Short mmCIF file of C-alpha atoms in Angstrom, two decimals:
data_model
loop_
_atom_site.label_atom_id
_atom_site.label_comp_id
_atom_site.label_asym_id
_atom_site.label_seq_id
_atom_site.Cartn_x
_atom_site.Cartn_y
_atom_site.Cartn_z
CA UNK A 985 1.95 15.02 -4.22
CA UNK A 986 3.10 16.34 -0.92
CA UNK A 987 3.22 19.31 0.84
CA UNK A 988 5.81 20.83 3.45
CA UNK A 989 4.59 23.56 5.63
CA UNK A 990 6.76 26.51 7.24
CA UNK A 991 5.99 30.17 8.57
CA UNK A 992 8.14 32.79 9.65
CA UNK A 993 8.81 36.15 10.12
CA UNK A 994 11.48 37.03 7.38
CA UNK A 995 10.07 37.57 4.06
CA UNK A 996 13.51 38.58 2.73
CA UNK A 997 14.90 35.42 3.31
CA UNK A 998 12.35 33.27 2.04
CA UNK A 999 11.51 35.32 -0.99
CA UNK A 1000 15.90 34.96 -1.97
CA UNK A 1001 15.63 31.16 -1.08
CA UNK A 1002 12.52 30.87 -3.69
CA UNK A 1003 14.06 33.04 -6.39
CA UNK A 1004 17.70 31.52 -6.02
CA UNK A 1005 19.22 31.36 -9.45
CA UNK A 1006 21.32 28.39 -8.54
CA UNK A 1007 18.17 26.48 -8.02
CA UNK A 1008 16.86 27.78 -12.44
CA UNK A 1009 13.71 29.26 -10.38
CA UNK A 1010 10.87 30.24 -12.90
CA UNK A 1011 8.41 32.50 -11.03
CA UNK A 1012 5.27 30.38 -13.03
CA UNK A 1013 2.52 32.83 -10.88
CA UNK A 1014 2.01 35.83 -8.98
CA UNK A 1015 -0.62 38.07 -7.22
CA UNK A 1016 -0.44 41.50 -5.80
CA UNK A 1017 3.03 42.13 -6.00
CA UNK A 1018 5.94 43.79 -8.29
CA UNK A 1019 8.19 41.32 -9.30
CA UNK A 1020 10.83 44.02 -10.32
CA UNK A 1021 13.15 42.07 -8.25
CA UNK A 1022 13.79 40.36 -4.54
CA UNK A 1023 13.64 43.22 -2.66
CA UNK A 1024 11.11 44.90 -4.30
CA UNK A 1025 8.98 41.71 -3.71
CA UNK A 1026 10.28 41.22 -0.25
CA UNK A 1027 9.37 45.05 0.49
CA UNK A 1028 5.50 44.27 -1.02
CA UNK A 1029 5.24 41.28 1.26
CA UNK A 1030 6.44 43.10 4.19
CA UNK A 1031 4.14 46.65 3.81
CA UNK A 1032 1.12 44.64 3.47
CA UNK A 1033 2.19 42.38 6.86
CA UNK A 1034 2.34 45.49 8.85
CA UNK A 1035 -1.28 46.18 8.42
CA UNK A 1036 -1.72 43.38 11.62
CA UNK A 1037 1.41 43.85 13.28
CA UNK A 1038 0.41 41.43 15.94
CA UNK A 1039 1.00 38.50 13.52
CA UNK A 1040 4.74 37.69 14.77
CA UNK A 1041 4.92 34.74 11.38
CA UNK A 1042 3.21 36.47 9.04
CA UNK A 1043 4.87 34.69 6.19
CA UNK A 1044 3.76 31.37 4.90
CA UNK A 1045 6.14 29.20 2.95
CA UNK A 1046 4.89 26.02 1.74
CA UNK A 1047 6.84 23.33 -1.01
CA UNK A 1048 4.82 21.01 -3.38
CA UNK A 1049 6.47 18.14 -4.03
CA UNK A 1050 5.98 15.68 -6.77
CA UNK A 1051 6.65 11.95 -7.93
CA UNK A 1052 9.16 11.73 -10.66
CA UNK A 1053 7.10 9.39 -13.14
CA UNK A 1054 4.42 12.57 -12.77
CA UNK A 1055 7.21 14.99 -14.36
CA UNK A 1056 6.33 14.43 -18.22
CA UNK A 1057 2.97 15.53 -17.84
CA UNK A 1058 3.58 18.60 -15.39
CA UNK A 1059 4.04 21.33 -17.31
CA UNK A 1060 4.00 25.03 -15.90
CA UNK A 1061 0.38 25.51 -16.78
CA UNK A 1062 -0.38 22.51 -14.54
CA UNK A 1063 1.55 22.99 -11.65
CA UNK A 1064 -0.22 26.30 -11.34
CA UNK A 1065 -3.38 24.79 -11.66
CA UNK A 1066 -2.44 22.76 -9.17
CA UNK A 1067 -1.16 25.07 -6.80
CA UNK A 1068 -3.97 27.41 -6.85
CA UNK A 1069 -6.71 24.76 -6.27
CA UNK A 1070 -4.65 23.50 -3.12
CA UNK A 1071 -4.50 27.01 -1.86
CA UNK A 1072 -8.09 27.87 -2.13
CA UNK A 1073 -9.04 24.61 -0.28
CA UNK A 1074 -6.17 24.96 2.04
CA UNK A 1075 -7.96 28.76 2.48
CA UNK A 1076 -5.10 30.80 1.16
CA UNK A 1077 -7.12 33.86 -0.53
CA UNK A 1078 -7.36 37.24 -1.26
CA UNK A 1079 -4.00 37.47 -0.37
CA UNK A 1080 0.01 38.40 -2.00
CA UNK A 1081 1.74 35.32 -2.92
CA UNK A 1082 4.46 34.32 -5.64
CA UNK A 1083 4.74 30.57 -7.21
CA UNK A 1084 8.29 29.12 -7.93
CA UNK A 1085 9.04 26.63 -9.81
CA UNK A 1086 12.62 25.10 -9.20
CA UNK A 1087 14.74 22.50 -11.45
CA UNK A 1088 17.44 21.57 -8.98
CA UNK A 1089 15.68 18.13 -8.01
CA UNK A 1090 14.99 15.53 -10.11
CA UNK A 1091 11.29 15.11 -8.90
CA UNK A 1092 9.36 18.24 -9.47
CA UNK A 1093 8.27 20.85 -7.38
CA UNK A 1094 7.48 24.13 -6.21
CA UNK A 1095 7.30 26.80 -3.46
CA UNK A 1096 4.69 29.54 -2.65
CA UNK A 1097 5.75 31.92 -0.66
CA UNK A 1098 2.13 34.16 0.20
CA UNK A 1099 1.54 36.67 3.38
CA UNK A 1100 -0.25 35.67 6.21
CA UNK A 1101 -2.01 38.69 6.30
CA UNK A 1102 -4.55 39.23 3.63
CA UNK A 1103 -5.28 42.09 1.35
CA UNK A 1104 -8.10 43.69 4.12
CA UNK A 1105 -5.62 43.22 6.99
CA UNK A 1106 -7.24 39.79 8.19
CA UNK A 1107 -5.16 36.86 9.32
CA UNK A 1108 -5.45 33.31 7.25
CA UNK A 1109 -5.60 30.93 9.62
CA UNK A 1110 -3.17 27.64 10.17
CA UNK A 1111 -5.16 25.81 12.68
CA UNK A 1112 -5.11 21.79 11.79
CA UNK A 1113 -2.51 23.53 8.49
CA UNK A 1114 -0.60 20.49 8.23
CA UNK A 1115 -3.91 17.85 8.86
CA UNK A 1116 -5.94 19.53 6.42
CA UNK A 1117 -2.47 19.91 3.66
CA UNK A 1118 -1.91 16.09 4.10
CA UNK A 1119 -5.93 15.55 3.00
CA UNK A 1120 -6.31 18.05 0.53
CA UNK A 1121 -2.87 16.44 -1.29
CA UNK A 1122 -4.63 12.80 -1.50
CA UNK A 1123 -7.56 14.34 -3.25
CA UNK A 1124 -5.99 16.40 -5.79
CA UNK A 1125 -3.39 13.94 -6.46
CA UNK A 1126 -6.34 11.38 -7.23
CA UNK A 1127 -7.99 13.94 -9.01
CA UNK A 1128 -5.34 15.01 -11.22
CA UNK A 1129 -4.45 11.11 -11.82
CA UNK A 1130 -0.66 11.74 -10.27
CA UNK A 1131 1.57 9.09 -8.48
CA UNK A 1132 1.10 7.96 -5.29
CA UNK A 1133 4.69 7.50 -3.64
CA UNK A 1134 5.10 4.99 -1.03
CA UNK A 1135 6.30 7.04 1.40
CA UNK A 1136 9.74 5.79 3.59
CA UNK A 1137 11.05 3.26 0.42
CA UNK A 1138 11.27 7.04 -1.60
CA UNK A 1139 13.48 8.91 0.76
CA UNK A 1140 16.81 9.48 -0.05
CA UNK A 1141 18.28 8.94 3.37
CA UNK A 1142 22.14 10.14 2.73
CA UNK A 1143 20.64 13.84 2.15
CA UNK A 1144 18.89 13.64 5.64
CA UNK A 1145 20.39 15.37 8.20
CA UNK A 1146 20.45 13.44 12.16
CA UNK A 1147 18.60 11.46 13.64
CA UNK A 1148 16.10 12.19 10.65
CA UNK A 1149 19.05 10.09 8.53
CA UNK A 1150 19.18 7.14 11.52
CA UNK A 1151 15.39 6.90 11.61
CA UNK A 1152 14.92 5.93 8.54
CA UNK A 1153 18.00 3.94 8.06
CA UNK A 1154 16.75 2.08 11.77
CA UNK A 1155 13.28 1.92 9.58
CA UNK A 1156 14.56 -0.39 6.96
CA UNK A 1157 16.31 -2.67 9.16
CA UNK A 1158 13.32 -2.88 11.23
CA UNK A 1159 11.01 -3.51 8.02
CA UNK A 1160 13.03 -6.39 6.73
CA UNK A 1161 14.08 -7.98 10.40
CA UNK A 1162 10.54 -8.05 12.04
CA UNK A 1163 8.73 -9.43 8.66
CA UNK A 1164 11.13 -12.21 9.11
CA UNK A 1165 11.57 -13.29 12.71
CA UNK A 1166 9.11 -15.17 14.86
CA UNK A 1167 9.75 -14.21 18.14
CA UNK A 1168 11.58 -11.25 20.32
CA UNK A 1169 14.51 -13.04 21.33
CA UNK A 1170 15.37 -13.55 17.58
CA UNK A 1171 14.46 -10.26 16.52
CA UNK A 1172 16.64 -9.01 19.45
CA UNK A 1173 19.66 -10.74 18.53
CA UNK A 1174 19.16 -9.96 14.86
CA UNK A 1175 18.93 -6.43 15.54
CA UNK A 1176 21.44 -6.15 17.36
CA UNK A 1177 24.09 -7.47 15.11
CA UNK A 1178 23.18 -4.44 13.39
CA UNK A 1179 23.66 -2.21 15.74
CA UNK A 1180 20.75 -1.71 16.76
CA UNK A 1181 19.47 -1.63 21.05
CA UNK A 1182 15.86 -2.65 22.10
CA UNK A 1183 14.62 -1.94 24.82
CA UNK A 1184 11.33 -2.33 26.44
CA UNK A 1185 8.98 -0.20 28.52
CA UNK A 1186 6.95 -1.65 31.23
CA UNK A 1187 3.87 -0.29 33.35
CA UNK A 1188 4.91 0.38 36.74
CA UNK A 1189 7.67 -2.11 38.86
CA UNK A 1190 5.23 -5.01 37.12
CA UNK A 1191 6.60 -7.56 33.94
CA UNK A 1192 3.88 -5.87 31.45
CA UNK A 1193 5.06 -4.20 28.68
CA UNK A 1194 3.90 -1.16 26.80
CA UNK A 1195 6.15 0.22 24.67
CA UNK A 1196 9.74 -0.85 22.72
CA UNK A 1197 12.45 2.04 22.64
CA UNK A 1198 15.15 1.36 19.89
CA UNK A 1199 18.99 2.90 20.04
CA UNK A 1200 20.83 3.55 17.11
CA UNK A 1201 24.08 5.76 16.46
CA UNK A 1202 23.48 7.03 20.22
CA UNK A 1203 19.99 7.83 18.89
CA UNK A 1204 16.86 6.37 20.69
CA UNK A 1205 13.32 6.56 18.95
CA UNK A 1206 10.57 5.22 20.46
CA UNK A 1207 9.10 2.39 18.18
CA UNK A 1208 5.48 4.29 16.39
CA UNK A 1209 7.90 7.39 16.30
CA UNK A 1210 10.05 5.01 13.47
CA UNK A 1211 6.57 4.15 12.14
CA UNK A 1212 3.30 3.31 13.47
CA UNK A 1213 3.71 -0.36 12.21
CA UNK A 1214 6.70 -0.65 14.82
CA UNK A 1215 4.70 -0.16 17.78
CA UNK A 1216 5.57 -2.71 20.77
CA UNK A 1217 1.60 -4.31 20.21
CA UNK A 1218 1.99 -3.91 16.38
CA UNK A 1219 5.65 -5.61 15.93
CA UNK A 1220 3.92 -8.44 18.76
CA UNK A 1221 0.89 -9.51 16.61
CA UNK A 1222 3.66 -9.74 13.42
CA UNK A 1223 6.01 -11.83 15.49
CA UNK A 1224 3.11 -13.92 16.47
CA UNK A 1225 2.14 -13.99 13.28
CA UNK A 1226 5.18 -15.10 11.70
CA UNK A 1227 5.57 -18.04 14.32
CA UNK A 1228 2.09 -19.84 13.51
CA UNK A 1229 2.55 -19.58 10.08
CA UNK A 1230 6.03 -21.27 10.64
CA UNK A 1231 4.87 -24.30 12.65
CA UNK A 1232 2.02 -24.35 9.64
CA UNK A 1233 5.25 -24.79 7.49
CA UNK A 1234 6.82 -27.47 9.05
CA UNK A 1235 3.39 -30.03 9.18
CA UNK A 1236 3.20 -31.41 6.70
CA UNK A 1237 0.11 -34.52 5.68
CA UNK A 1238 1.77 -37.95 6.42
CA UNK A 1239 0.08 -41.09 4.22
CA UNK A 1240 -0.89 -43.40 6.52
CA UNK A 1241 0.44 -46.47 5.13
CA UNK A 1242 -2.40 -49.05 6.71
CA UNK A 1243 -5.13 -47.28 4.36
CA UNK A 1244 -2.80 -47.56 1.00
CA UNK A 1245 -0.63 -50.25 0.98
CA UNK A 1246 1.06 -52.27 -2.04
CA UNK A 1247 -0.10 -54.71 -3.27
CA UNK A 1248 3.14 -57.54 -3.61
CA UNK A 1249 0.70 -60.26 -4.35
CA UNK A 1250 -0.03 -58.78 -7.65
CA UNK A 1251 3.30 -58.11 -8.99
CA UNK A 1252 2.97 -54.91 -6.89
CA UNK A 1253 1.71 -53.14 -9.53
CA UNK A 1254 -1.69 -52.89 -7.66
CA UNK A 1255 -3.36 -50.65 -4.47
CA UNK A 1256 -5.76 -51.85 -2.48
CA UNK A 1257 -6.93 -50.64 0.89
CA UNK A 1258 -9.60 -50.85 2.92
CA UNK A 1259 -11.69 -47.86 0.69
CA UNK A 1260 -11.18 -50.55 -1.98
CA UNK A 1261 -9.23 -47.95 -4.37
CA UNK A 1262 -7.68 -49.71 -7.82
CA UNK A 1263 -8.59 -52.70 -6.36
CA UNK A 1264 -8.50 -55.32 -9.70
CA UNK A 1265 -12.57 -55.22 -9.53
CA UNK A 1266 -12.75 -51.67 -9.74
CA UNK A 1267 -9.92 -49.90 -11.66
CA UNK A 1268 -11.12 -48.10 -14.46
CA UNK A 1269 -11.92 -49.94 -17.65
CA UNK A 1270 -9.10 -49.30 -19.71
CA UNK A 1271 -6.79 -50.13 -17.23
CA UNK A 1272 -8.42 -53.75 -17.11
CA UNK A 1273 -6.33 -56.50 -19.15
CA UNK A 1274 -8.15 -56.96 -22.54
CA UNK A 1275 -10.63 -60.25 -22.05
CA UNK A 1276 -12.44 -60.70 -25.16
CA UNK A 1277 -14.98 -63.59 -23.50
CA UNK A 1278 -16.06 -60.83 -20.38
CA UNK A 1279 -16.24 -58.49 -22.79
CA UNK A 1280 -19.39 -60.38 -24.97
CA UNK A 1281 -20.75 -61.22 -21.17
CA UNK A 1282 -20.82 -57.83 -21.14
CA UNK A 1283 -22.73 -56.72 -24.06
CA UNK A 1284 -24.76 -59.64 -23.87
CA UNK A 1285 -25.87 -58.80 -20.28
CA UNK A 1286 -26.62 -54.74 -21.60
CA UNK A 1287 -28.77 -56.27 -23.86
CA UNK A 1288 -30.93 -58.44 -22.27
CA UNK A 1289 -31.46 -55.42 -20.20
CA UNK A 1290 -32.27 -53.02 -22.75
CA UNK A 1291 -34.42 -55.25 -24.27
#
């Protein structure tokens, strides 16, 4: 489950781009409004805004998104559910707000559009909106048992628009070059066959560096802006990484051939070494050639013993 937050200051738009018939919008929930149709909600919204007109974005527009594996189980009774919990935690109360539930996606989802203003004229308040939306989301999607996307790997990148589309395209390379290479100069050259520019920032007129800054498409990102994983100190410690476990690779144990050695005196069938391994004395029994006459030693010997 994730959230998108917006606000503005045009409930007619929002309340046509909830309620779009192209989209096979079911209004699933409601509260303190007519829902005879856009305008008449639009209107509601808008009379009850003016009660604080120094709110300039008094309306609040947020979209719950879903995993696709969650869809068999989200029915409209659900999603509601849902939607109402997040808004009471996320402090959205006593207040006008429609729930739509659109089919144009193949995940599920839904908007709420709701008014900024409450029903006694108060403002609901966004501070930390978008800190507090990303927590609230983990919890109810572990308490509600849903999916857990894994974030970049679930974007569709050709419906981006730029440089949202490049970031994330200049995320993949950089996902599957840097958990591959062992040093900058490689990673470099490897990234730039794709088309891709690094360049590093340093502190002051010294050699130190603090920061990478990739170009892509005529885009530049800085690297934690691609993801905090591509930091300059972050991609370092994996580049290091990847080098020590390559010269781990490439040792390998030698056998040192003056502690096991063949044996050619015995028909080389035979190892002996200085730890006296399968030496003829002391290979196991029933490796031994069969000797009938130190076999009665043998039990002769136990015997006296036991006895």
């Amino acid at each position: 489950m994730i959230a998108k937050i917006m606000k503005g200051s045009d409930f007619k738009g929002v309340v046509y781009y909830i309620l779009n018939d192209e989209k096979g919008t079911r209004i699933i929930d409601s509260d303190g409004l007519f829902l005879e149709n856009n305008d008449t909600i639009a209107q509601g919204f808008t009379g009850q805004a003016r009660m604080n007109p120094r709110v300039t974005k008094a309306v609040g527009h947020i979209a719950l998104g879903f995993s696709k594996e969650d869809e068999p189980r989200l029915d409209n009774v659900l999603m509601v559910w849902i939607a109402r919990e997040y808004m009471e935690k996320m402090g959205i109360r006593n207040t006008q707000y429609i729930i739509g539930r659109h089919f144009d996606k193949e995940h599920p989802h839904m908007h709420i559009a709701f008014n900024r203003i409450d029903n006694d004229g108060k403002t609901i308040s966004d501070r930390n909106d978008r800190f507090r939306s990303g927590r609230i989301c983990k919890e109810l999607t572990r308490k509600y048992g849903l999916h857990f996307a894994n974030g970049k790997e679930h974007v569709k990148v050709h419906h981006l628009r730029e440089p949202d589309r490049t970031r994330y395209e200049l995320y993949g390379i950089l996902k599957t070059e840097v958990g591959r290479c062992g040093n900058w100069d490689v990673l470099v050259a490897s990234l730039k066959r794709q088309g891709v520019e690094v360049e590093f920032k340093r502190k002051g007129q010294t050699d130190e560096v603090q920061g990478v800054v990739f170009t892509m498409n005529g885009y530049r990102f800085n690297g934690s802006k691609v993801d905090r994983r591509f930091s300059y100190s972050k991609i370092d410690a994996v580049l290091g990484r990847n080098s020590h476990e390559e010269r781990q690779a490439q040792v390998r144990p030698q056998v040192n051939r003056e502690e096991i050695s063949f044996s050619a005196g015995s028909g080389g069938d035979l190892v002996s070494g200085p730890l006296g391994l399968l030496t003829p004395d002391n290979r196991p029994e029933e490796q031994q050639p069969y000797d009938p006459y130190l076999r009665n030693r043998k039990k002769k010997k136990q015997r006296k013993i036991n006895w």
